[in-house]
CSV table of C-alpha atoms and ligand atoms in Angstrom, one decimal:
chain,number,residue,atom,x,y,z
A,1,UNK,CA,0.0,0.0,0.0
A,2,UNK,CA,1.2,3.5,-0.8
A,3,UNK,CA,1.5,5.5,2.4
A,4,UNK,CA,1.0,9.1,3.4
A,5,UNK,CA,1.9,11.0,6.5
A,6,UNK,CA,-0.6,13.7,7.4
A,7,UNK,CA,0.1,16.1,10.2
A,8,UNK,CA,-2.5,18.4,11.8
A,9,UNK,CA,-1.3,21.3,13.9
A,10,UNK,CA,-2.9,22.9,16.9
A,11,UNK,CA,-5.5,25.1,15.2
A,12,UNK,CA,-6.5,22.1,13.0
A,13,UNK,CA,-7.4,20.0,16.0
A,14,UNK,CA,-8.5,22.9,18.3
A,15,UNK,CA,-11.9,21.3,19.1
A,16,UNK,CA,-14.0,18.3,18.3
A,17,UNK,CA,-15.5,19.9,15.2
A,18,UNK,CA,-12.0,20.6,13.8
A,19,UNK,CA,-10.9,17.0,14.7
A,20,UNK,CA,-13.8,15.8,12.6
A,21,UNK,CA,-12.9,18.0,9.8
A,22,UNK,CA,-9.3,16.7,9.9
A,23,UNK,CA,-10.6,13.1,10.1
A,24,UNK,CA,-12.6,13.6,6.9
A,25,UNK,CA,-9.4,14.6,5.1
A,26,UNK,CA,-7.8,11.4,6.4
A,27,UNK,CA,-10.8,9.4,5.3
A,28,UNK,CA,-10.6,10.9,1.7
A,29,UNK,CA,-6.9,9.7,1.4
A,30,UNK,CA,-7.9,6.2,2.7
A,31,UNK,CA,-10.6,6.1,0.1
A,32,UNK,CA,-8.0,7.1,-2.5
A,33,UNK,CA,-6.1,3.9,-1.5
A,34,UNK,CA,-3.5,5.1,0.9
A,35,UNK,CA,-2.5,3.8,4.4
A,36,UNK,CA,-2.1,6.9,6.4
A,37,UNK,CA,0.1,7.8,9.4
A,38,UNK,CA,-1.6,10.8,11.1
A,39,UNK,CA,0.5,13.0,13.4
A,40,UNK,CA,-1.4,15.3,15.8
A,41,UNK,CA,-0.5,18.4,17.8
A,42,UNK,CA,-2.1,19.3,21.0
A,43,UNK,CA,-5.3,21.4,20.8
A,44,UNK,CA,-4.2,25.0,20.1
A,45,UNK,CA,-3.2,26.9,23.3
A,46,UNK,CA,-3.0,23.6,25.3
A,47,UNK,CA,0.8,23.3,25.2
A,48,UNK,CA,1.1,27.0,26.3
A,49,UNK,CA,-1.3,26.3,29.2
A,50,UNK,CA,0.7,23.2,30.3
A,51,UNK,CA,4.0,25.1,30.0
A,52,UNK,CA,2.4,27.9,32.1
A,53,UNK,CA,1.4,25.4,34.8
A,54,UNK,CA,4.9,23.9,35.1
A,55,UNK,CA,6.5,27.4,35.3
A,56,UNK,CA,4.0,28.5,37.8
A,57,UNK,CA,4.7,25.4,40.0
A,58,UNK,CA,8.5,25.4,39.7
A,59,UNK,CA,10.7,28.2,38.4
A,60,UNK,CA,13.8,26.2,37.8
A,61,UNK,CA,11.8,23.1,37.0
A,62,UNK,CA,13.1,19.6,36.5
A,63,UNK,CA,13.1,19.1,32.7
A,64,UNK,CA,11.9,15.5,33.0
A,65,UNK,CA,8.7,16.6,34.8
A,66,UNK,CA,8.3,19.4,32.3
A,67,UNK,CA,8.3,16.9,29.5
A,68,UNK,CA,5.9,14.6,31.4
A,69,UNK,CA,3.4,17.4,31.7
A,70,UNK,CA,3.7,19.2,28.3
A,71,UNK,CA,3.6,15.9,26.2
A,72,UNK,CA,0.2,15.2,27.5
A,73,UNK,CA,-1.7,17.6,25.2
A,74,UNK,CA,-0.8,15.4,22.2
A,75,UNK,CA,-2.1,12.3,24.0
A,76,UNK,CA,-5.6,13.6,24.2
A,77,UNK,CA,-5.9,14.6,20.4
A,78,UNK,CA,-4.3,11.2,19.3
A,79,UNK,CA,-7.0,9.3,21.2
A,80,UNK,CA,-9.8,11.6,20.0
A,81,UNK,CA,-8.7,11.4,16.3
A,82,UNK,CA,-8.6,7.6,16.5
A,83,UNK,CA,-12.0,7.6,18.0
A,84,UNK,CA,-13.5,10.0,15.4
A,85,UNK,CA,-12.1,7.9,12.6
A,86,UNK,CA,-13.5,4.7,14.0
A,87,UNK,CA,-16.9,6.4,14.2
A,88,UNK,CA,-16.5,7.2,10.5
A,89,UNK,CA,-15.9,3.6,9.8
A,90,UNK,CA,-12.1,3.9,9.3
A,91,UNK,CA,-10.1,1.4,11.2
A,92,UNK,CA,-7.6,3.4,13.2
A,93,UNK,CA,-5.5,3.0,16.3
A,94,UNK,CA,-3.6,5.7,18.3
A,95,UNK,CA,-0.1,5.6,19.7
A,96,UNK,CA,1.8,7.6,22.2
A,97,UNK,CA,5.5,8.1,21.6
A,98,UNK,CA,6.6,5.4,24.1
A,99,UNK,CA,4.3,2.8,22.6
A,100,UNK,CA,5.8,3.0,19.1
A,101,UNK,CA,8.5,3.5,20.6
A,102,UNK,CA,9.8,6.8,19.3
A,103,UNK,CA,13.3,6.5,20.7
A,104,UNK,CA,15.0,9.8,21.5
A,105,UNK,CA,18.0,11.2,23.3
A,106,UNK,CA,17.4,12.2,26.8
A,107,UNK,CA,17.9,16.0,26.1
A,108,UNK,CA,14.5,16.9,27.8
A,109,UNK,CA,12.7,19.7,26.1
A,110,UNK,CA,14.8,19.5,22.9
A,111,UNK,CA,15.2,15.7,22.4
A,112,UNK,CA,16.4,14.3,19.1
A,113,UNK,CA,15.3,11.0,17.4
A,114,UNK,CA,17.4,8.0,17.9
A,115,UNK,CA,15.2,5.5,16.1
A,116,UNK,CA,11.6,4.7,15.1
A,117,UNK,CA,11.1,1.0,14.9
A,118,UNK,CA,8.3,0.1,12.3
A,119,UNK,CA,7.2,-3.3,13.6
A,120,UNK,CA,4.2,-2.4,15.8
A,121,UNK,CA,2.6,0.0,13.3
A,122,UNK,CA,3.3,-2.2,10.3
A,123,UNK,CA,1.8,-5.1,12.1
A,124,UNK,CA,-1.4,-3.1,12.7
A,125,UNK,CA,-1.5,-2.1,9.0
A,126,UNK,CA,-1.1,-5.8,8.1
A,127,UNK,CA,-4.1,-6.6,10.4
A,128,UNK,CA,-6.2,-4.3,8.2
A,129,UNK,CA,-6.0,-1.1,10.1
A,130,UNK,CA,-5.9,1.9,7.7
A,131,UNK,CA,-4.7,4.7,9.9
A,132,UNK,CA,-2.1,4.9,12.7
A,133,UNK,CA,-2.6,8.2,14.7
A,134,UNK,CA,0.6,9.1,16.5
A,135,UNK,CA,0.9,11.8,19.1
A,136,UNK,CA,3.4,14.4,17.8
A,137,UNK,CA,6.1,16.3,19.7
A,138,UNK,CA,7.0,13.4,22.1
A,139,UNK,CA,9.2,10.4,22.5
A,140,UNK,CA,10.9,8.2,25.1
A,141,UNK,CA,14.6,8.3,26.3
A,142,UNK,CA,16.8,5.3,26.9
A,143,UNK,CA,16.0,5.8,30.6
A,144,UNK,CA,12.3,5.2,29.8
A,145,UNK,CA,11.3,8.8,30.5
A,146,UNK,CA,8.9,10.8,28.3
A,147,UNK,CA,10.7,13.4,26.2
A,148,UNK,CA,9.6,16.3,24.0
A,149,UNK,CA,11.2,17.7,20.9
A,150,UNK,CA,11.0,21.5,21.4
A,151,UNK,CA,8.1,23.8,20.5
A,152,UNK,CA,6.6,23.1,17.0
A,153,UNK,CA,8.1,19.5,17.2
A,154,UNK,CA,5.1,17.7,15.7
A,155,UNK,CA,6.3,18.9,12.3
A,156,UNK,CA,9.5,17.0,13.0
A,157,UNK,CA,7.7,13.9,14.2
A,158,UNK,CA,5.8,13.9,10.9
A,159,UNK,CA,8.9,14.1,8.7
A,160,UNK,CA,10.6,11.6,10.8
A,161,UNK,CA,7.7,9.1,10.3
A,162,UNK,CA,7.6,9.9,6.6
A,163,UNK,CA,11.3,9.1,6.4
A,164,UNK,CA,11.1,5.9,8.5
A,165,UNK,CA,8.0,4.5,6.6
A,166,UNK,CA,9.0,5.6,3.2
A,167,UNK,CA,5.9,7.7,2.8
A,168,UNK,CA,5.0,9.1,-0.6
A,169,UNK,CA,4.6,12.5,0.8
A,170,UNK,CA,4.5,14.4,4.2
A,171,UNK,CA,1.5,16.7,4.2
A,172,UNK,CA,1.6,19.5,7.0
A,173,UNK,CA,-1.9,20.7,7.5
A,174,UNK,CA,-2.1,24.1,9.2
A,175,UNK,CA,-4.1,27.4,9.5
A,176,UNK,CA,-2.5,28.9,6.3
A,177,UNK,CA,-2.7,27.5,2.8
A,178,UNK,CA,1.1,27.3,2.3
A,179,UNK,CA,4.5,29.0,2.9
A,180,UNK,CA,4.3,32.7,2.2
A,181,UNK,CA,6.9,35.3,1.3
A,182,UNK,CA,6.5,36.5,4.9
A,183,UNK,CA,4.0,35.8,7.7
A,184,UNK,CA,0.6,36.7,6.2
A,185,UNK,CA,-0.4,38.0,9.6
A,186,UNK,CA,2.0,40.8,9.3
A,187,UNK,CA,1.2,42.0,5.8
A,188,UNK,CA,-1.7,41.4,3.4
A,189,UNK,CA,0.8,41.6,0.5
A,190,UNK,CA,2.5,38.4,1.5
A,191,UNK,CA,2.3,36.0,-1.4
A,192,UNK,CA,2.0,32.2,-1.3
A,193,UNK,CA,4.8,30.3,-2.8
A,194,UNK,CA,4.1,27.2,-5.0
A,195,UNK,CA,7.6,25.9,-4.2
A,196,UNK,CA,10.4,26.7,-2.0
A,197,UNK,CA,13.9,25.3,-1.7
A,198,UNK,CA,14.9,23.3,1.3
A,199,UNK,CA,17.8,25.6,2.0
A,200,UNK,CA,15.5,28.7,1.9
A,201,UNK,CA,12.9,27.0,4.1
A,202,UNK,CA,15.6,26.0,6.6
A,203,UNK,CA,16.7,29.6,6.9
A,204,UNK,CA,13.3,31.0,7.1
A,205,UNK,CA,12.3,28.5,9.8
A,206,UNK,CA,15.4,29.0,11.9
A,207,UNK,CA,15.0,32.8,11.6
A,208,UNK,CA,11.6,32.6,13.1
A,209,UNK,CA,9.0,31.6,10.4
A,210,UNK,CA,7.2,29.1,12.7
A,211,UNK,CA,5.2,27.6,9.9
A,212,UNK,CA,7.6,24.6,10.0
A,213,UNK,CA,10.0,23.6,12.8
A,214,UNK,CA,13.6,24.0,11.6
A,215,UNK,CA,14.5,20.4,12.5
A,216,UNK,CA,11.7,19.1,10.3
A,217,UNK,CA,13.1,20.8,7.3
A,218,UNK,CA,16.6,19.5,8.1
A,219,UNK,CA,15.3,15.9,8.3
A,220,UNK,CA,13.2,16.3,5.1
A,221,UNK,CA,16.3,17.6,3.3
A,222,UNK,CA,18.5,14.8,4.6
A,223,UNK,CA,16.1,12.0,3.8
A,224,UNK,CA,14.6,13.5,0.7
A,225,UNK,CA,11.1,13.6,2.0
A,226,UNK,CA,8.6,15.4,-0.2
A,227,UNK,CA,7.2,17.9,2.2
A,228,UNK,CA,4.1,20.0,1.7
A,229,UNK,CA,2.4,22.7,3.7
A,230,UNK,CA,-1.4,23.2,3.1
A,231,UNK,CA,-4.6,24.4,4.7
A,232,UNK,CA,-6.8,22.1,6.8
A,233,UNK,CA,-9.6,24.6,6.3
A,234,UNK,CA,-9.9,24.3,2.6
A,235,UNK,CA,-10.6,21.6,0.1
A,236,UNK,CA,-7.2,20.5,-1.2
A,237,UNK,CA,-5.8,18.2,-3.9
A,238,UNK,CA,-2.3,17.2,-5.1
A,239,UNK,CA,-1.5,20.6,-6.4
A,240,UNK,CA,-2.5,22.6,-3.2
A,241,UNK,CA,-0.2,24.3,-0.8
A,242,UNK,CA,3.6,24.8,-1.0
A,243,UNK,CA,6.0,22.0,-1.8
A,244,UNK,CA,9.4,22.2,-0.1
A,245,UNK,CA,11.8,20.8,-2.5
A,246,UNK,CA,15.3,20.7,-4.1
A,247,UNK,CA,16.5,23.9,-5.6
A,248,UNK,CA,16.6,22.3,-9.1
A,249,UNK,CA,12.9,21.8,-9.1
A,250,UNK,CA,12.3,25.5,-8.9
A,251,UNK,CA,12.1,27.7,-12.0
A,252,UNK,CA,11.5,31.1,-10.5
A,253,UNK,CA,14.4,32.3,-8.4
A,254,UNK,CA,14.3,35.7,-6.9
A,255,UNK,CA,17.2,37.2,-5.1
A,256,UNK,CA,15.3,37.5,-2.0
A,257,UNK,CA,12.5,35.0,-1.5
A,258,UNK,CA,11.2,35.7,2.0
A,259,UNK,CA,11.3,37.9,5.1
A,260,UNK,CA,11.3,36.2,8.5
A,261,UNK,CA,11.2,37.7,12.0
A,262,UNK,CA,11.6,36.7,15.5
A,263,UNK,CA,9.9,38.9,18.1
A,264,UNK,CA,11.3,37.5,21.3
A,265,UNK,CA,15.0,38.4,21.2
A,266,UNK,CA,17.2,40.1,23.8
A,267,UNK,CA,20.5,41.9,23.4
A,268,UNK,CA,23.1,41.5,26.0
A,269,UNK,CA,26.4,43.5,26.2
A,270,UNK,CA,29.3,42.7,28.4
A,271,UNK,CA,31.1,46.0,29.0
A,272,UNK,CA,34.9,46.2,29.2
A,273,UNK,CA,35.8,42.7,28.8
A,274,UNK,CA,39.5,42.2,28.9
A,275,UNK,CA,40.6,41.5,25.4
A,276,UNK,CA,42.9,38.5,25.4
A,277,UNK,CA,43.1,35.1,23.8
A,278,UNK,CA,40.5,32.8,25.1
A,279,UNK,CA,38.0,35.4,26.3
A,280,UNK,CA,35.3,34.5,23.8
A,281,UNK,CA,35.5,31.0,24.9
A,282,UNK,CA,35.4,32.0,28.6
A,283,UNK,CA,32.0,33.9,27.8
A,284,UNK,CA,30.4,31.5,25.4
A,285,UNK,CA,31.5,28.3,27.0
A,286,UNK,CA,29.5,28.9,30.3
A,287,UNK,CA,26.5,30.2,28.2
A,288,UNK,CA,26.5,27.0,26.2
A,289,UNK,CA,26.8,24.9,29.4
A,290,UNK,CA,23.8,26.8,30.8
A,291,UNK,CA,21.9,25.8,27.8
A,292,UNK,CA,21.6,29.4,26.4
A,293,UNK,CA,21.2,29.6,22.6
A,294,UNK,CA,23.4,32.5,21.6
A,295,UNK,CA,22.5,33.7,18.1
A,296,UNK,CA,24.3,37.0,16.9
A,297,UNK,CA,27.6,38.0,18.2
A,298,UNK,CA,29.5,41.2,17.8
A,299,UNK,CA,32.8,42.1,19.4
A,300,UNK,CA,33.9,45.8,19.2
A,301,UNK,CA,37.3,47.1,18.4
A,302,UNK,CA,39.3,47.0,21.6
A,303,UNK,CA,40.4,50.1,23.4
A,304,UNK,CA,43.7,50.2,25.4
A,305,UNK,CA,44.1,51.4,28.9
A,306,UNK,CA,40.4,52.3,29.3
A,307,UNK,CA,39.1,53.4,32.7
A,308,UNK,CA,40.6,51.4,35.4
A,309,UNK,CA,41.9,48.8,33.0
A,310,UNK,CA,45.5,48.5,32.0
A,311,UNK,CA,45.7,46.4,28.7
A,312,UNK,CA,43.1,46.1,26.1
A,313,UNK,CA,39.3,45.9,26.7
A,314,UNK,CA,36.4,45.4,24.4
A,315,UNK,CA,32.6,45.1,24.5
A,316,UNK,CA,31.0,41.9,23.6
A,317,UNK,CA,27.4,42.0,22.3
A,318,UNK,CA,25.2,39.0,21.7
A,319,UNK,CA,21.6,38.1,21.3
A,320,UNK,CA,19.7,35.4,23.0
A,321,UNK,CA,16.0,34.3,23.2
A,322,UNK,CA,14.3,36.7,25.6
A,323,UNK,CA,13.1,33.8,27.9
A,324,UNK,CA,16.7,32.8,28.4
A,325,UNK,CA,17.9,36.1,29.7
A,326,UNK,CA,17.8,35.1,33.4
A,327,UNK,CA,19.7,31.9,32.7
A,328,UNK,CA,22.4,33.9,30.6
A,329,UNK,CA,22.7,36.6,33.4
A,330,UNK,CA,23.3,33.9,36.0
A,331,UNK,CA,25.9,32.1,33.8
A,332,UNK,CA,27.7,35.4,33.3
A,333,UNK,CA,27.5,36.3,37.1
A,334,UNK,CA,28.8,32.8,38.0
A,335,UNK,CA,31.7,33.1,35.5
A,336,UNK,CA,32.6,36.5,37.0
A,337,UNK,CA,32.4,35.2,40.5
A,338,UNK,CA,34.6,32.2,39.6
A,339,UNK,CA,37.2,34.5,37.9
A,340,UNK,CA,36.7,32.8,34.5
A,341,UNK,CA,36.0,36.2,32.8
A,342,UNK,CA,36.3,39.8,33.9
A,343,UNK,CA,34.0,42.7,32.8
A,344,UNK,CA,32.6,46.0,34.3
A,345,UNK,CA,28.9,45.6,33.5
A,346,UNK,CA,26.3,43.5,31.8
A,347,UNK,CA,23.6,45.6,29.9
A,348,UNK,CA,20.5,43.7,28.8
A,349,UNK,CA,17.9,45.1,26.4
A,350,UNK,CA,14.8,42.9,26.2
A,351,UNK,CA,12.9,45.1,23.7
A,352,UNK,CA,14.5,43.9,20.5
A,353,UNK,CA,13.4,41.7,17.5
A,354,UNK,CA,15.2,40.2,14.7
A,355,UNK,CA,14.3,40.7,11.0
A,356,UNK,CA,15.9,38.6,8.2
A,357,UNK,CA,15.8,38.5,4.4
A,358,UNK,CA,16.4,35.1,2.9
A,359,UNK,CA,17.2,34.0,-0.7
A,360,UNK,CA,19.5,31.6,-2.5
A,361,UNK,CA,19.9,34.2,-5.2
A,362,UNK,CA,22.0,36.2,-2.8
A,363,UNK,CA,24.9,33.8,-3.5
A,364,UNK,CA,25.4,35.5,-6.9
A,365,UNK,CA,24.0,39.0,-6.3
A,366,UNK,CA,25.7,41.9,-4.7
A,367,UNK,CA,24.0,44.8,-3.0
A,368,UNK,CA,21.3,43.0,-1.2
A,369,UNK,CA,22.6,44.2,2.2
A,370,UNK,CA,22.9,47.8,1.0
A,371,UNK,CA,19.3,47.8,-0.3
A,372,UNK,CA,18.0,46.3,3.0
A,373,UNK,CA,19.9,48.9,5.1
A,374,UNK,CA,18.7,51.8,2.9
A,375,UNK,CA,15.1,50.6,3.2
A,376,UNK,CA,15.2,50.5,7.0
A,377,UNK,CA,17.1,53.8,7.1
A,378,UNK,CA,14.3,55.4,5.0
A,379,UNK,CA,11.9,54.5,7.7
A,380,UNK,CA,14.3,55.7,10.4
A,381,UNK,CA,14.7,52.2,11.9
A,382,UNK,CA,18.0,51.9,13.7
A,383,UNK,CA,20.0,48.7,13.3
A,384,UNK,CA,21.6,47.4,16.4
A,385,UNK,CA,23.3,44.2,15.3
A,386,UNK,CA,23.9,42.7,11.8
A,387,UNK,CA,24.6,39.1,10.9
A,388,UNK,CA,25.0,37.6,7.5
A,389,UNK,CA,25.5,34.3,5.9
A,390,UNK,CA,25.6,33.2,2.2
A,391,UNK,CA,21.8,33.3,1.8
A,392,UNK,CA,20.5,35.5,4.6
A,393,UNK,CA,20.9,38.9,6.2
A,394,UNK,CA,19.6,39.5,9.7
A,395,UNK,CA,19.3,42.7,11.8
A,396,UNK,CA,18.4,43.3,15.3
A,397,UNK,CA,16.1,46.3,15.8
A,398,UNK,CA,13.8,47.8,18.5
A,399,UNK,CA,10.8,45.5,18.8
A,400,UNK,CA,8.3,48.4,18.3
A,401,UNK,CA,9.4,48.7,14.6
A,402,UNK,CA,9.1,45.0,13.8
A,403,UNK,CA,5.9,45.0,11.7
A,404,UNK,CA,7.1,48.2,9.9
A,405,UNK,CA,10.4,46.6,9.1
A,406,UNK,CA,8.9,43.5,7.7
A,407,UNK,CA,6.5,45.4,5.6
A,408,UNK,CA,9.3,47.7,4.4
A,409,UNK,CA,11.6,44.9,3.4
A,410,UNK,CA,8.7,43.0,1.7
A,411,UNK,CA,8.1,46.1,-0.4
A,412,UNK,CA,11.7,46.9,-1.0
A,413,UNK,CA,12.3,43.5,-2.6
A,414,UNK,CA,9.0,43.5,-4.3
A,415,UNK,CA,8.0,40.2,-2.9
A,416,UNK,CA,4.3,40.6,-3.7
A,417,UNK,CA,5.2,40.2,-7.3
A,418,UNK,CA,5.7,36.8,-8.7
B,1,ADP,P1,0.4,24.6,13.6
B,1,ADP,O1,-0.3,24.8,14.8
B,1,ADP,O2,-0.4,24.1,12.4
B,1,ADP,O3,1.7,24.0,13.7
B,1,ADP,P2,1.9,27.2,13.5
B,1,ADP,O4,1.2,28.3,14.2
B,1,ADP,O5,3.0,26.5,14.2
B,1,ADP,O6,0.7,26.2,13.0
B,1,ADP,O7,2.4,27.7,12.1
B,1,ADP,C1,1.5,28.4,11.3
B,1,ADP,C2,1.7,29.9,11.4
B,1,ADP,O8,3.0,30.3,10.9
B,1,ADP,C3,0.7,30.7,10.5
B,1,ADP,O9,-0.5,30.9,11.0
B,1,ADP,C4,1.6,32.0,10.3
B,1,ADP,O10,1.1,33.0,11.0
B,1,ADP,C5,3.0,31.7,10.7
B,1,ADP,N1,4.0,32.0,9.6
B,1,ADP,C6,5.2,32.6,9.9
B,1,ADP,N2,5.8,32.9,8.8
B,1,ADP,C7,5.1,32.3,7.8
B,1,ADP,C8,5.3,32.2,6.3
B,1,ADP,N3,6.4,32.6,5.8
B,1,ADP,N4,4.4,31.5,5.7
B,1,ADP,C9,3.3,31.0,6.3
B,1,ADP,N5,3.0,31.1,7.6
B,1,ADP,C10,3.9,31.7,8.3
B,2,LIG,N1,2.1,21.1,20.7
B,2,LIG,C1,3.5,21.4,20.6
B,2,LIG,C2,3.7,22.9,20.6
B,2,LIG,O1,2.9,23.7,20.6
B,2,LIG,C3,4.0,20.8,19.3
B,2,LIG,C4,3.4,21.2,18.1
B,2,LIG,O2,2.3,21.7,18.0
B,2,LIG,O3,4.1,21.0,17.1
B,2,LIG,O4,4.9,23.3,20.5
B,3,MG,MG1,3.7,24.5,14.3
């Protein structure tokens, strides 16, 4: 039997009516002759609620118990989806991560897949079941504890199952009808893309476009999974949505293909750090050990004999997710107390956001950065930090200018035009 993976995100299973709507889409594919693995998210808002309960109960919570709690949202929707399908006459069975078992590392809150044995699910298909409903976002560690894959992780569960079971396609059903040039919630001029290259989708996702979890795109690229994003609220067929595929499959190639943003950033500056070999490692080592995801880094030109310092000092600026600020501050204070690093002050700005333009066309085109900076300057938006790679340029700006910056860049690179 040909096999499809269909993943339904939180808004697509937000209540019993939506679950029924999703189940009908599954039934349609079964009628077309497919066996289907359905991956479900928790009902929308549920995971946030569970995370909130954990954080209210315990500030520096035990990550194992965090996972035990937040994984539960998916258990509910998996069971309900199987029940709904059964009511419709479709033989279906649900699976929690540990039952498959979805074996992962024990990095609680950001676990990675180790293996997904097929035997249990294959056996059920062989018995005549048409649908296996699997709880997304979760797995089980070698220690036998429940793990989760990080927010948005059900996308990654879906791609991993598509790879493990050799699915014909992995369809990600969500509340938008595909991948857009930017978040359609920010500008009505955002344009749906028919196709997008893996590399571009990878950058957009990692720079904040949460339509797909970054790791899911990585896996799809590595295992050559045909990955599609489409709407669960519309009638769809083989041509609907956006296909994430190899660069070679795409005819149209603009220099910039999308604008991504990340709202919840913070900028931290260590003032007057002594400038000597090993200082970067003395700063970023402890941050890494504390589990802080440092993103952009800028080191200023050093000044000699500044203030009370003899010898060279510099300022080191870096960005972190805003919810990791406390953790980063503690790591830096501990490093200072332990004499691992010396600095005069740590300044934190929690009102910043990151805006990025992405496009594989940038590899062969000069002037993209100049155009981006000019467009932001024309709107009087100050750039605080810049980072570039082969196919992206990111800037850190004041959060209050975020929407304006996205709209401005979308206009500047004429992304509304095909
Ligand atoms: P789900 O619950 O189905 O996983 P998500 O909320 O995680 O859905 O992702 C879908 C959302 O991603 C959309 O509602 C949209 O606001 C947002 N988004 C951000 N950037 C983009 C983009 N470039 N194209 C489409 N959607 C985007
Ligand atoms: N429910 C989880 C979350 O909100 C996983 C997912 O929906 O992909 O992050
Ligand atoms: Mg999601």
